[in-house]
Phi, psi and omega in degrees: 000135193212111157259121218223087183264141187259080138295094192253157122009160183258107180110359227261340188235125180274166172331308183278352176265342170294333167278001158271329181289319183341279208260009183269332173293275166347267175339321187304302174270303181332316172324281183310302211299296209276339199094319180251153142316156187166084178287347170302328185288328270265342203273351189263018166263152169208160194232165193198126160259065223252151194243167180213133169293117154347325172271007162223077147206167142212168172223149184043074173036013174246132159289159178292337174300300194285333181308322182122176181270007182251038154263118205239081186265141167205163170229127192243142193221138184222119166245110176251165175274117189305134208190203177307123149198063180324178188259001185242344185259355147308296193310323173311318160306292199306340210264335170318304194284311178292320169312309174268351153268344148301303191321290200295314189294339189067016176279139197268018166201166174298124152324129188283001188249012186249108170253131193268115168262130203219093181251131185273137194251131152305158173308143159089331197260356180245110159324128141187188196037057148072036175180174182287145180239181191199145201307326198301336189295334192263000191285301188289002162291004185090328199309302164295160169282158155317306195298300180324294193295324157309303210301343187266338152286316163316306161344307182260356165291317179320000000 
């Protein structure tokens, strides 16, 4: 389970870049998360697009209105369920999410003002279908690798 929120500029993303980030952002993490490609996970992701007017956003104590229009701020926030998430399999995700939003944007590289947040949910802490879930319920769903799915019992054994 993943939530992946897109803060962007109000407009910054059409239509057509948002049906790519859906599912190439999704891939970005799911990849890492599970060990494999694996489109069956694809449902315990939800991706969320929130637009902002320039005049509620800022960066360096300047709102984005007064910055001008070639300043490309985004904050992309990724909540995964707690598991393998090592410090080299974050860095992967971060570079990942940044990669396929360059990729949907048509840009050969990340803005340096497009910020990544990579936040871990505890174990015991995510809800949904009317109760706590918890990642270890999902290791036997096929989704995972072996190797994953140990690192990830070990991980919360730890």
């Amino acid at each position: 389970m993943t939530i992946i929120t897109v803060n962007a500029s109000k407009n910054r993303l059409g239509l057509e870049q948002r049906r790519r980030l859906a599912e190439t952002l999704t891939d970005a993490v799911l990849v890492p998360e599970v060990g494999q490609f694996a489109p069956a996970a694809r449902g315990g992701f939800q991706v969320h697009f929130v637009e902002r007017e320039p005049d509620m956003m800022a960066i360096g104590g300047r709102l984005i209105a007064d910055a001008g229009p070639d300043l490309d701020v985004m904050v992309i926030d990724v909540a995964v369920m707690d598991g393998d998430w090592r410090q080299e399999v974050r860095s992967q995700v971060i570079e990942r999410v940044l990669a396929a939003t360059a990729d949907a944007c048509g840009l050969a590289e990340p803005s340096p003002a497009w910020w990544v947040n990579f936040r871990v949910i505890d174990e015991g802490s995510w809800g949904s279908s009317g109760g706590v879930l918890s990642v270890l319920s999902l290791l036997d769903s096929g989704v995972f690798t072996e190797g994953k799915a140990e690192a990830i019992r070990a991980a919360l054994s730890a």
